[in-house]
Short mmCIF file of C-alpha atoms in Angstrom, two decimals:
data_model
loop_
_atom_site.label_atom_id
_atom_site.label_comp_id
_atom_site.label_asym_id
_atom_site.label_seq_id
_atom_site.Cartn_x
_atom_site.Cartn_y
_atom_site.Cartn_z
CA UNK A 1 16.95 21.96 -2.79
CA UNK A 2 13.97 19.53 -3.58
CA UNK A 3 10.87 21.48 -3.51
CA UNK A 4 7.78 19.63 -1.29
CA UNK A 5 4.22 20.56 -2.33
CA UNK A 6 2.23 20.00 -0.07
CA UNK A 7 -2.01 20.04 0.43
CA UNK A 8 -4.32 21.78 1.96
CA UNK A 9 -6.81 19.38 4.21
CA UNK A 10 -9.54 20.17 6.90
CA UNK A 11 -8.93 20.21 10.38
CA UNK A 12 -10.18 16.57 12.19
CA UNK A 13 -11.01 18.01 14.98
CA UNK A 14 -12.82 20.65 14.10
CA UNK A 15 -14.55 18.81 11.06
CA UNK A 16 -15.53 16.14 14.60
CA UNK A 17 -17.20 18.95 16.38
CA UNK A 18 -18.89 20.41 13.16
CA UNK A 19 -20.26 16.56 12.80
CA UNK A 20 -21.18 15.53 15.90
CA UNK A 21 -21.01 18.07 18.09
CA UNK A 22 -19.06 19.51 20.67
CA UNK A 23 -17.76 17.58 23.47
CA UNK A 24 -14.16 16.14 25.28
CA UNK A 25 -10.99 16.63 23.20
CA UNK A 26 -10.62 14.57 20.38
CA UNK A 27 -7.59 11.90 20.12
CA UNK A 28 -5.89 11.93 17.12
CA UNK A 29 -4.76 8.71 15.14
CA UNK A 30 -2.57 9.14 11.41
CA UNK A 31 -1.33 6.39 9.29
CA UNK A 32 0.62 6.74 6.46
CA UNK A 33 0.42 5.48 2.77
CA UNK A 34 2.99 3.46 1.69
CA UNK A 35 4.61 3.33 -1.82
CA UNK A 36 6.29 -0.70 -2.65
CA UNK A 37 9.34 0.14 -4.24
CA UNK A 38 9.64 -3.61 -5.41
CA UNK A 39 8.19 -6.65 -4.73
CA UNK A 40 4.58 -6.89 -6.06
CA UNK A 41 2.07 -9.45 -6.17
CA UNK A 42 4.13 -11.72 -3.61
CA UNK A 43 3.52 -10.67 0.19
CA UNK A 44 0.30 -12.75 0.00
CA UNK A 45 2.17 -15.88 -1.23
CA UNK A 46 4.40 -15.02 2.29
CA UNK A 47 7.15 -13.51 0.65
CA UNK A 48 9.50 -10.61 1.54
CA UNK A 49 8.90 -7.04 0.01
CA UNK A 50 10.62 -3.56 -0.15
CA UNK A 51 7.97 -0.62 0.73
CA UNK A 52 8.41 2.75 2.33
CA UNK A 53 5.66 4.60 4.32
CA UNK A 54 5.27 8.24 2.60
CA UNK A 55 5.07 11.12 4.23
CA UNK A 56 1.00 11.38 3.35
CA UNK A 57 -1.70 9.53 5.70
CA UNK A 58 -5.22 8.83 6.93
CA UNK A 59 -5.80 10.94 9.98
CA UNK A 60 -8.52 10.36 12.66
CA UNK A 61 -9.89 12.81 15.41
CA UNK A 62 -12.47 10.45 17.53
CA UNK A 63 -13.96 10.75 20.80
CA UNK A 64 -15.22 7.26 22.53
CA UNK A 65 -18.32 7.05 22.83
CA UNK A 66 -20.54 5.57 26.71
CA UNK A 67 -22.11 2.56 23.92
CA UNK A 68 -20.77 0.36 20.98
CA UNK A 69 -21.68 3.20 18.41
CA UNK A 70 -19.84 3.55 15.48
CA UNK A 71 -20.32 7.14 13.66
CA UNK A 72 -17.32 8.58 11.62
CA UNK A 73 -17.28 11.14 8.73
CA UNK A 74 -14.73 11.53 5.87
CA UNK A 75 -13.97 14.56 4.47
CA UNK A 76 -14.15 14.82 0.57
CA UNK A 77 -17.79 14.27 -0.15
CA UNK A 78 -17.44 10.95 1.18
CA UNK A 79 -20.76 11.58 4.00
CA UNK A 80 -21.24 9.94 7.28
CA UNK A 81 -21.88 6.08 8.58
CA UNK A 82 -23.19 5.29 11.49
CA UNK A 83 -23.88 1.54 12.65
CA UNK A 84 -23.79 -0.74 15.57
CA UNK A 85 -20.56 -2.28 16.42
CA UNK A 86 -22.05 -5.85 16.94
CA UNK A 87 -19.72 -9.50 17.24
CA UNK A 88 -21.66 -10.47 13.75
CA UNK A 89 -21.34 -7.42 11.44
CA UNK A 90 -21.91 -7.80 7.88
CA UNK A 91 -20.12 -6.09 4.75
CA UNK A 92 -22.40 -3.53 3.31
CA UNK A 93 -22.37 -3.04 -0.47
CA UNK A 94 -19.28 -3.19 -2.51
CA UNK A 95 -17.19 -0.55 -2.73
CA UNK A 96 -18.68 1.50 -0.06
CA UNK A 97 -16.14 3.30 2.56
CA UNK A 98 -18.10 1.85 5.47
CA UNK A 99 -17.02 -1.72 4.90
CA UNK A 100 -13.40 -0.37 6.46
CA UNK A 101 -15.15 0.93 9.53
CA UNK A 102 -16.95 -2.58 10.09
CA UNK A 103 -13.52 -3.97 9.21
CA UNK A 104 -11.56 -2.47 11.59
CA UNK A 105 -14.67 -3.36 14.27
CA UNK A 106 -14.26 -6.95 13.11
CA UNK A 107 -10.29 -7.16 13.21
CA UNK A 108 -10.76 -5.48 16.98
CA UNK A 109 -13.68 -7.35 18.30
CA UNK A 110 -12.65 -10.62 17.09
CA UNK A 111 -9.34 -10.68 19.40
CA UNK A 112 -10.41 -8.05 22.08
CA UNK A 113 -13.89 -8.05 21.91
CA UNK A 114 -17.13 -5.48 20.94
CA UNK A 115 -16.27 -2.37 22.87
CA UNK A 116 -16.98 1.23 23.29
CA UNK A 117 -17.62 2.55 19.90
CA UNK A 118 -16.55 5.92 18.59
CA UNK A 119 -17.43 9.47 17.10
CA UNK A 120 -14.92 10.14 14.19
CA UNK A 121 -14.14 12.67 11.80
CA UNK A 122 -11.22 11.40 9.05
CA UNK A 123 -9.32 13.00 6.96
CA UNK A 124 -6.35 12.06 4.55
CA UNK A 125 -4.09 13.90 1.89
CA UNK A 126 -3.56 10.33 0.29
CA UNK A 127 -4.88 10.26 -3.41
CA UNK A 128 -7.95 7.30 -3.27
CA UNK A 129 -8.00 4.37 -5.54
CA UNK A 130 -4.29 4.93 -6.70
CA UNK A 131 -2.49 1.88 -5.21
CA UNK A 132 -0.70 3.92 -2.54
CA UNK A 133 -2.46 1.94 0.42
CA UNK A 134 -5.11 4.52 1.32
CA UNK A 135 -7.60 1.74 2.12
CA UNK A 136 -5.03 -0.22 4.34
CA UNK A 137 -4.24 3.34 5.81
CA UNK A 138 -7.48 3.88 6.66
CA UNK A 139 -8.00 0.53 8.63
CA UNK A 140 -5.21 0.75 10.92
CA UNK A 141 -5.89 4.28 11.13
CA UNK A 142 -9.28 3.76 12.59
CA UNK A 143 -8.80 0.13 14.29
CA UNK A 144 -6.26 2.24 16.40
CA UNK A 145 -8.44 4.65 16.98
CA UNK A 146 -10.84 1.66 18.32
CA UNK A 147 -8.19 -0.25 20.50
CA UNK A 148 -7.44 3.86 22.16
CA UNK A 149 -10.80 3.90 22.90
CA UNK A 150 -10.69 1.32 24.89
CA UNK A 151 -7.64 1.59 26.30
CA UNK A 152 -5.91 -1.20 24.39
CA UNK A 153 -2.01 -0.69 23.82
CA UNK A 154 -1.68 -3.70 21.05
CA UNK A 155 1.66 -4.59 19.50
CA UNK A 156 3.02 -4.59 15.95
CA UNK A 157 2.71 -8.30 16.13
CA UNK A 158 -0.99 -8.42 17.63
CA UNK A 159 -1.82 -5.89 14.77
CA UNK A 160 -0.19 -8.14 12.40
CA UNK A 161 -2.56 -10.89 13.28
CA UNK A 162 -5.94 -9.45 12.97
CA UNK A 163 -4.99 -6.35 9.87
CA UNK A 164 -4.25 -8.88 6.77
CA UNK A 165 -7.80 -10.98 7.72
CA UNK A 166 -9.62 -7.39 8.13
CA UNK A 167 -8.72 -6.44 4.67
CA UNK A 168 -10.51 -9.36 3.22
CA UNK A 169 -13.54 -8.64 4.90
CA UNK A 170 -13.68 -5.89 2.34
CA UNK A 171 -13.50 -8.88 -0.40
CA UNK A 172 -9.15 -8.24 -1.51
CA UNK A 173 -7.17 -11.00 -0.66
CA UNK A 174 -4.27 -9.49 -0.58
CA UNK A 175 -0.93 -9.77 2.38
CA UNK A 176 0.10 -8.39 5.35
CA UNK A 177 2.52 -5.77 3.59
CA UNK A 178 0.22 -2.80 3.33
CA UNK A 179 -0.60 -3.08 7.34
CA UNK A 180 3.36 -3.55 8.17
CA UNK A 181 4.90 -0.29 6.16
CA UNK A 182 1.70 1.47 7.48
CA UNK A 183 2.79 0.85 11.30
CA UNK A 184 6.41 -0.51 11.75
CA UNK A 185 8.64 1.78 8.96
CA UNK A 186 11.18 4.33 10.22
CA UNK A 187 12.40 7.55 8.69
CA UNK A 188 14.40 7.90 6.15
CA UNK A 189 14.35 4.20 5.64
CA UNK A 190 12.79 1.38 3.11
CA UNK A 191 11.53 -1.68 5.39
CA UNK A 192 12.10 -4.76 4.20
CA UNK A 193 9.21 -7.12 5.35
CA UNK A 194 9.53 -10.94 6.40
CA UNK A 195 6.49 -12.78 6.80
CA UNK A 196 7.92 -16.08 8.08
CA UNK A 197 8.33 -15.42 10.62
CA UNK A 198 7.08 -11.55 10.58
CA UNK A 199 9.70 -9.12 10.91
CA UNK A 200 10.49 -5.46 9.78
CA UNK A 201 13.86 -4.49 9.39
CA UNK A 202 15.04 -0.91 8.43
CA UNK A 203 16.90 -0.28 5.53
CA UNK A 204 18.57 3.08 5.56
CA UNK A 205 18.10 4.95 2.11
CA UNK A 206 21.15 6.40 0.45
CA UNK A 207 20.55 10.19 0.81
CA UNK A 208 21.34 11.16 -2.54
CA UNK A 209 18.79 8.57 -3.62
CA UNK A 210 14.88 10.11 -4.42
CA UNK A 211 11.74 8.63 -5.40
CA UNK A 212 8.56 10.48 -7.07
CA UNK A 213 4.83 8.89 -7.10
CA UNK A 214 3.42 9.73 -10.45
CA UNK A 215 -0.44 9.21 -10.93
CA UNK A 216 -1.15 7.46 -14.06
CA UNK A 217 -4.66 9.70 -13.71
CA UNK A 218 -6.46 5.65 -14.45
CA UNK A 219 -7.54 4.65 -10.75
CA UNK A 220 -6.70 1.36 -9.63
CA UNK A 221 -10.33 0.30 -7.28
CA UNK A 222 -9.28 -2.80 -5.58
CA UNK A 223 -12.77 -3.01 -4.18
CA UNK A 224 -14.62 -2.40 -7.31
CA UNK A 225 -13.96 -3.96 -10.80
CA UNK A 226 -10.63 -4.69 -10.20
CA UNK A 227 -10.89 -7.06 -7.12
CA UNK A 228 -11.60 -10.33 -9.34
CA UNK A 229 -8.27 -9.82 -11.57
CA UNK A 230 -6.56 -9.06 -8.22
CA UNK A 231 -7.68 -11.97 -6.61
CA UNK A 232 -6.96 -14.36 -9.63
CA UNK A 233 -3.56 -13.69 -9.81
CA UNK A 234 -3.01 -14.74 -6.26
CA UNK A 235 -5.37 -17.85 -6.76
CA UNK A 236 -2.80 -19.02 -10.23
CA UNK A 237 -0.09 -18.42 -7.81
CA UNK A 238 -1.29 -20.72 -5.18
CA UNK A 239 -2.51 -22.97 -7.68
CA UNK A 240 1.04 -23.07 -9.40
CA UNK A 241 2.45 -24.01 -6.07
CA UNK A 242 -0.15 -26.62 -5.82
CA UNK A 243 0.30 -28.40 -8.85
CA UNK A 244 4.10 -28.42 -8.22
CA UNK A 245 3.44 -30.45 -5.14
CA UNK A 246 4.87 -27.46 -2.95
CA UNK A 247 3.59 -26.17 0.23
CA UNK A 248 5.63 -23.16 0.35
CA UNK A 249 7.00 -20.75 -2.64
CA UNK A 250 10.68 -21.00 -0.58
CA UNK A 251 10.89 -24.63 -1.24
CA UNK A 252 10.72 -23.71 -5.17
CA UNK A 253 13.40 -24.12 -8.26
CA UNK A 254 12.64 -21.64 -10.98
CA UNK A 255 15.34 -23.64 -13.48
CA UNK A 256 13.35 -26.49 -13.80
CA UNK A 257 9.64 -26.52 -11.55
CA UNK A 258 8.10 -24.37 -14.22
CA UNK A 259 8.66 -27.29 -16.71
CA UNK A 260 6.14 -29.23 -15.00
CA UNK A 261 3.88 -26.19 -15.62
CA UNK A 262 1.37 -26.67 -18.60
CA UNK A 263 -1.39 -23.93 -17.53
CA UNK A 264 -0.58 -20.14 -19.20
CA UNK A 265 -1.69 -18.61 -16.28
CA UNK A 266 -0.09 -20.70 -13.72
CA UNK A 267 2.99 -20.51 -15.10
CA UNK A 268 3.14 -16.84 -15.90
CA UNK A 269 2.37 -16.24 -12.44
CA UNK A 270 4.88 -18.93 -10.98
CA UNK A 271 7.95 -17.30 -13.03
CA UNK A 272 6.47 -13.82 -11.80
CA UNK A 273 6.45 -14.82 -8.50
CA UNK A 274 9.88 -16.39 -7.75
CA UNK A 275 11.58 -14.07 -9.94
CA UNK A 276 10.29 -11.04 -8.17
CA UNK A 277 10.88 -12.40 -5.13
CA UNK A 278 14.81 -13.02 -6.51
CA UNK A 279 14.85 -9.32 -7.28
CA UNK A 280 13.59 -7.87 -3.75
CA UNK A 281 16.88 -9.42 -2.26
CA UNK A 282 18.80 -8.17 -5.21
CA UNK A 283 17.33 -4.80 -4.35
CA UNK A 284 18.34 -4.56 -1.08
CA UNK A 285 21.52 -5.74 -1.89
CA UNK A 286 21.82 -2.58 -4.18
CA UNK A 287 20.26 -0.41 -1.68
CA UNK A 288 23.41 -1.57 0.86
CA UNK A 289 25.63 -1.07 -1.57
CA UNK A 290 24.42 2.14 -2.99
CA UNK A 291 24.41 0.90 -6.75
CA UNK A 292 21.33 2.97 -8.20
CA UNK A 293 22.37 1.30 -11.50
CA UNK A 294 21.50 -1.81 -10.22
CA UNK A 295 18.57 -0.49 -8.51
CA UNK A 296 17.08 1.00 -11.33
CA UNK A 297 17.24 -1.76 -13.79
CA UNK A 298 15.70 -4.46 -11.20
CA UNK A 299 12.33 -1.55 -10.71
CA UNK A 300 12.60 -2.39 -14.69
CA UNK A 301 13.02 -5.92 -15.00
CA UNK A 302 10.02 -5.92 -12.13
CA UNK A 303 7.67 -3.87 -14.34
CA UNK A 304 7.92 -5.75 -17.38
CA UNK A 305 7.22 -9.17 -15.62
CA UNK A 306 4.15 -7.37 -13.97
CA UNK A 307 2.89 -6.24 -17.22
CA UNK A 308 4.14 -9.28 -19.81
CA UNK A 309 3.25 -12.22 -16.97
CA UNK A 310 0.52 -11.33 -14.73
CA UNK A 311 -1.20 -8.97 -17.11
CA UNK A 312 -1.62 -6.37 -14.01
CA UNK A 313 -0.20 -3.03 -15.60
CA UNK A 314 -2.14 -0.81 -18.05
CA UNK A 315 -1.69 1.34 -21.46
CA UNK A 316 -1.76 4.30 -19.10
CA UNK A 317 1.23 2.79 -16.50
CA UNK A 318 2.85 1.64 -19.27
CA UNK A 319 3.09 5.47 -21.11
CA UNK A 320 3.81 6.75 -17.48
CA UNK A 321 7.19 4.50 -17.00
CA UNK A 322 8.31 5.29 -20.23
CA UNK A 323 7.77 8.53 -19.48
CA UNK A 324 9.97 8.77 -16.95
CA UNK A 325 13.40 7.21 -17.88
CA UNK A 326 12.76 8.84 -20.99
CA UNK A 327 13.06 12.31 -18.22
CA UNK A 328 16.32 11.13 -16.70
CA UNK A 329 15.01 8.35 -14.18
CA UNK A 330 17.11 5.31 -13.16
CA UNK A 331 14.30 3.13 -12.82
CA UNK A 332 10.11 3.04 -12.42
CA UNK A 333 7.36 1.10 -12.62
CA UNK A 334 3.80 0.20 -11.17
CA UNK A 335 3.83 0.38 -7.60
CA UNK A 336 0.83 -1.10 -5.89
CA UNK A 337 -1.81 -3.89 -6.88
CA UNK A 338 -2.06 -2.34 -10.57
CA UNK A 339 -4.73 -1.47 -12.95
CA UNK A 340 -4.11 1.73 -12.79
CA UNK A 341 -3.00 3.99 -10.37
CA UNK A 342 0.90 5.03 -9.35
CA UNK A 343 4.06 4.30 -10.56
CA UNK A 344 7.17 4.44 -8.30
CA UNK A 345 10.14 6.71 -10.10
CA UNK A 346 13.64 6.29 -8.95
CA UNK A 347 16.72 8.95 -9.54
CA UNK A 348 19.35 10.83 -8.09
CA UNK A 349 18.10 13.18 -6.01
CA UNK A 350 20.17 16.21 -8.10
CA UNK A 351 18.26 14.94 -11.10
CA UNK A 352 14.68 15.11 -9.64
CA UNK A 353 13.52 18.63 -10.69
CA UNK A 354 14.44 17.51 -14.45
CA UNK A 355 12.86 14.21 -14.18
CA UNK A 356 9.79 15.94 -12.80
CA UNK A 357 9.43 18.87 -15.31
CA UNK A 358 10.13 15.85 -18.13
CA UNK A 359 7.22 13.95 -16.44
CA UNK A 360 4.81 17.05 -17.14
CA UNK A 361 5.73 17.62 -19.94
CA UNK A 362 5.55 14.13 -21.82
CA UNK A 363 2.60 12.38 -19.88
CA UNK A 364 0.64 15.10 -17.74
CA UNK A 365 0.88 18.03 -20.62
CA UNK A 366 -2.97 18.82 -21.64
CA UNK A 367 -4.70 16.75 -19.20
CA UNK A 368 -6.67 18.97 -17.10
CA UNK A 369 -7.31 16.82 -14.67
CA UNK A 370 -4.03 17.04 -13.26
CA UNK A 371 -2.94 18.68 -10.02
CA UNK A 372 0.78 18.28 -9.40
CA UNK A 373 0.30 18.58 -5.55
CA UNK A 374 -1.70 14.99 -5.47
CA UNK A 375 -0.54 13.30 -8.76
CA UNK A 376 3.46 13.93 -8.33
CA UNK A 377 4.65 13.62 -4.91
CA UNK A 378 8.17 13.75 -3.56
CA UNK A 379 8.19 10.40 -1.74
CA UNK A 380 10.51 11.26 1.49
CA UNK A 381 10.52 7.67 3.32
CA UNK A 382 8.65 8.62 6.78
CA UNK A 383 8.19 7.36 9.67
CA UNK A 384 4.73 4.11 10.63
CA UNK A 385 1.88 5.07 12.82
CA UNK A 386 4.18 3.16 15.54
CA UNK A 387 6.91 5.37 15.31
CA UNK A 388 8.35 8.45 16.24
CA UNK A 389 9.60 10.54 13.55
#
């Protein structure tokens, strides 16, 4: 028996009405954060990845308002925002919550139009800042709460088109992953993502397979300090592809393109890049075939190509792996853009209570600041905001 912890968080609804004021039932929006379990750094160059949704979302009570009003509060100390939904919105200043409010109005009103704003109250039992997708959560969360209040029944695919380009409004140019785990995954299932053409398809997990998020405690801000190192690895990625005279990372040859590469940086990125891309198939492969063993050394090989190539991992991520297999995992590593935040932990499900007490006890023991219920979560894969568990 795998115990679930589980956290306490305020009623939407009631935290709308406490906000705003009472008025018609609220509609209710959640959208779950997703955990990669390999393929990092490579959606945005169009290439396939291996996520789950978790069973830990953004949730949205809103009401739609008679104007193009947009007022929303977030639980957490986070305040209220309240701004006209206008065709020529602006970001506000970095790293504020608001810019994923005027994202969300910008992904909606540049395919459907400005409509009739909303009063929302959001909540969300996903830790912030720890590269479990609470930011992409949080923008389909409320630009579905936008399309239902205006009585817009969009598809995956629609979604798919405006999400990706709403995210960089906030400044990260990352993929299309984040949105796609977030809406399309199914229960009990990883989803492997295609992004040319876009497609989802469900892989079942073996059920004796388990996964833990561990919090590295170091937060991973995408739209703070962060963003730039994000951002360059994509841009050495494109511009290894570039120099190679390719127009596509499919088209490439890992045995003998990177010879033509004479930039560090370009071609650390370029042998990260293909190679990861190598080991999502592999990884699905061993996922079919139930071969944890396998499994567990390609979440290796794809951490130590993250931290020795693209220079994305941390002193803290790097403790936190090592913490784990030396508790009895199969396999971990940094899950998520990097920095900081989460690492993904595979094992056998018998052996998760060890590998969890071993995690406490070599990398959370005397740090005060942690709370097992948000920093050590029992990732059970769970079903998109599309889906019906």
């Amino acid at each position: 028996m795998v115990t679930v912890l589980t956290i306490e968080i305020p009623d939407p609804c009631a935290l709308l009405a406490e906000t705003f004021g009472p008025g018609p039932a609220a509609a209710l929006v959640s959208a779950p954060g997703r955990m990669n379990l390999i393929g990092e750094h490579i959606d945005y160059h169009g290439l396939p990845v291996l996520p789950i949704a978790i069973r830990r979302s953004v949730r949205v009570a809103f009401r739609a308002r008679a104007d193009s009003r947009i007022r929303a509060v977030s639980a957490g100390g986070y305040g209220i925002r309240d701004f006209a939904w206008t065709a020529e919105l602006a970001p506000v200043a970095g790293g504020d919550w608001e810019n994923y409010l005027r994202a969300a109005a910008c992904a909606v009103g540049r395919k459907w139009g400005v409509g009739r704003g909303v009063d929302a109250a959001i909540v969300s039992d996903l830790p912030p800042a720890a590269g479990l997708s609470s930011s992409s959560a949080l923008l389909v969360a409320v630009t579905l709460s936008l399309l239902r209040a205006n009585g817009i029944a969009a598809t995956f695919e629609e979604l798919m088109e405006v999400l990706p380009e709403g995210e960089q409004f906030v400044g990260t140019r990352g993929g299309g992953m984040d949105h796609a785990a977030s809406l399309a995954s199914q229960a009990g299932c990883a989803s492997l993502i295609e992004f040319e053409p876009l497609s989802v398809r469900p892989v079942p997990v073996p059920p004796n397979w388990a996964f833990l998020v561990a919090h590295s405690l170091t937060v991973a801000e995408k739209s703070g300090a962060a963003r730039q190192q994000y951002n360059a690895c994509r841009a050495a990625g494109t511009a290894a592809l570039q120099r190679l005279g390719f127009s596509s990372y499919r088209q490439t040859f890992e045995e003998f393109a990177t010879l033509k590469l004479t930039d560090a940086a370009e071609r650390a990125a370029f042998l990260h890049v293909v190679s990861e891309a190598m080991r999502v198939r592999a990884a699905v492969a061993a996922m079919e075939q139930r071969d944890a063993g396998a499994f567990g050394s390609l979440l290796r090989a794809s951490h130590a190509s993250l931290r020795d190539r693209l220079h994305v991992s941390s002193v803290a991520l790097d403790r936190l792996v090592e913490a784990a297999m030396a508790s009895g995992a199969l396999g971990a590593r940094l899950t998520g853009a990097g920095f900081g935040g989460c690492a993904v932990v595979f094992c056998l499900r018998p052996d998760l209570p060890a590998v969890r007490r071993g995690l406490i006890q070599r990398y959370y023991a005397g740090l005060p600041e942690f709370d097992e219920r948000m920093h050590l979560i029992h990732a059970e894969p769970g079903p998109g905001a599309l889906q019906v568990d």
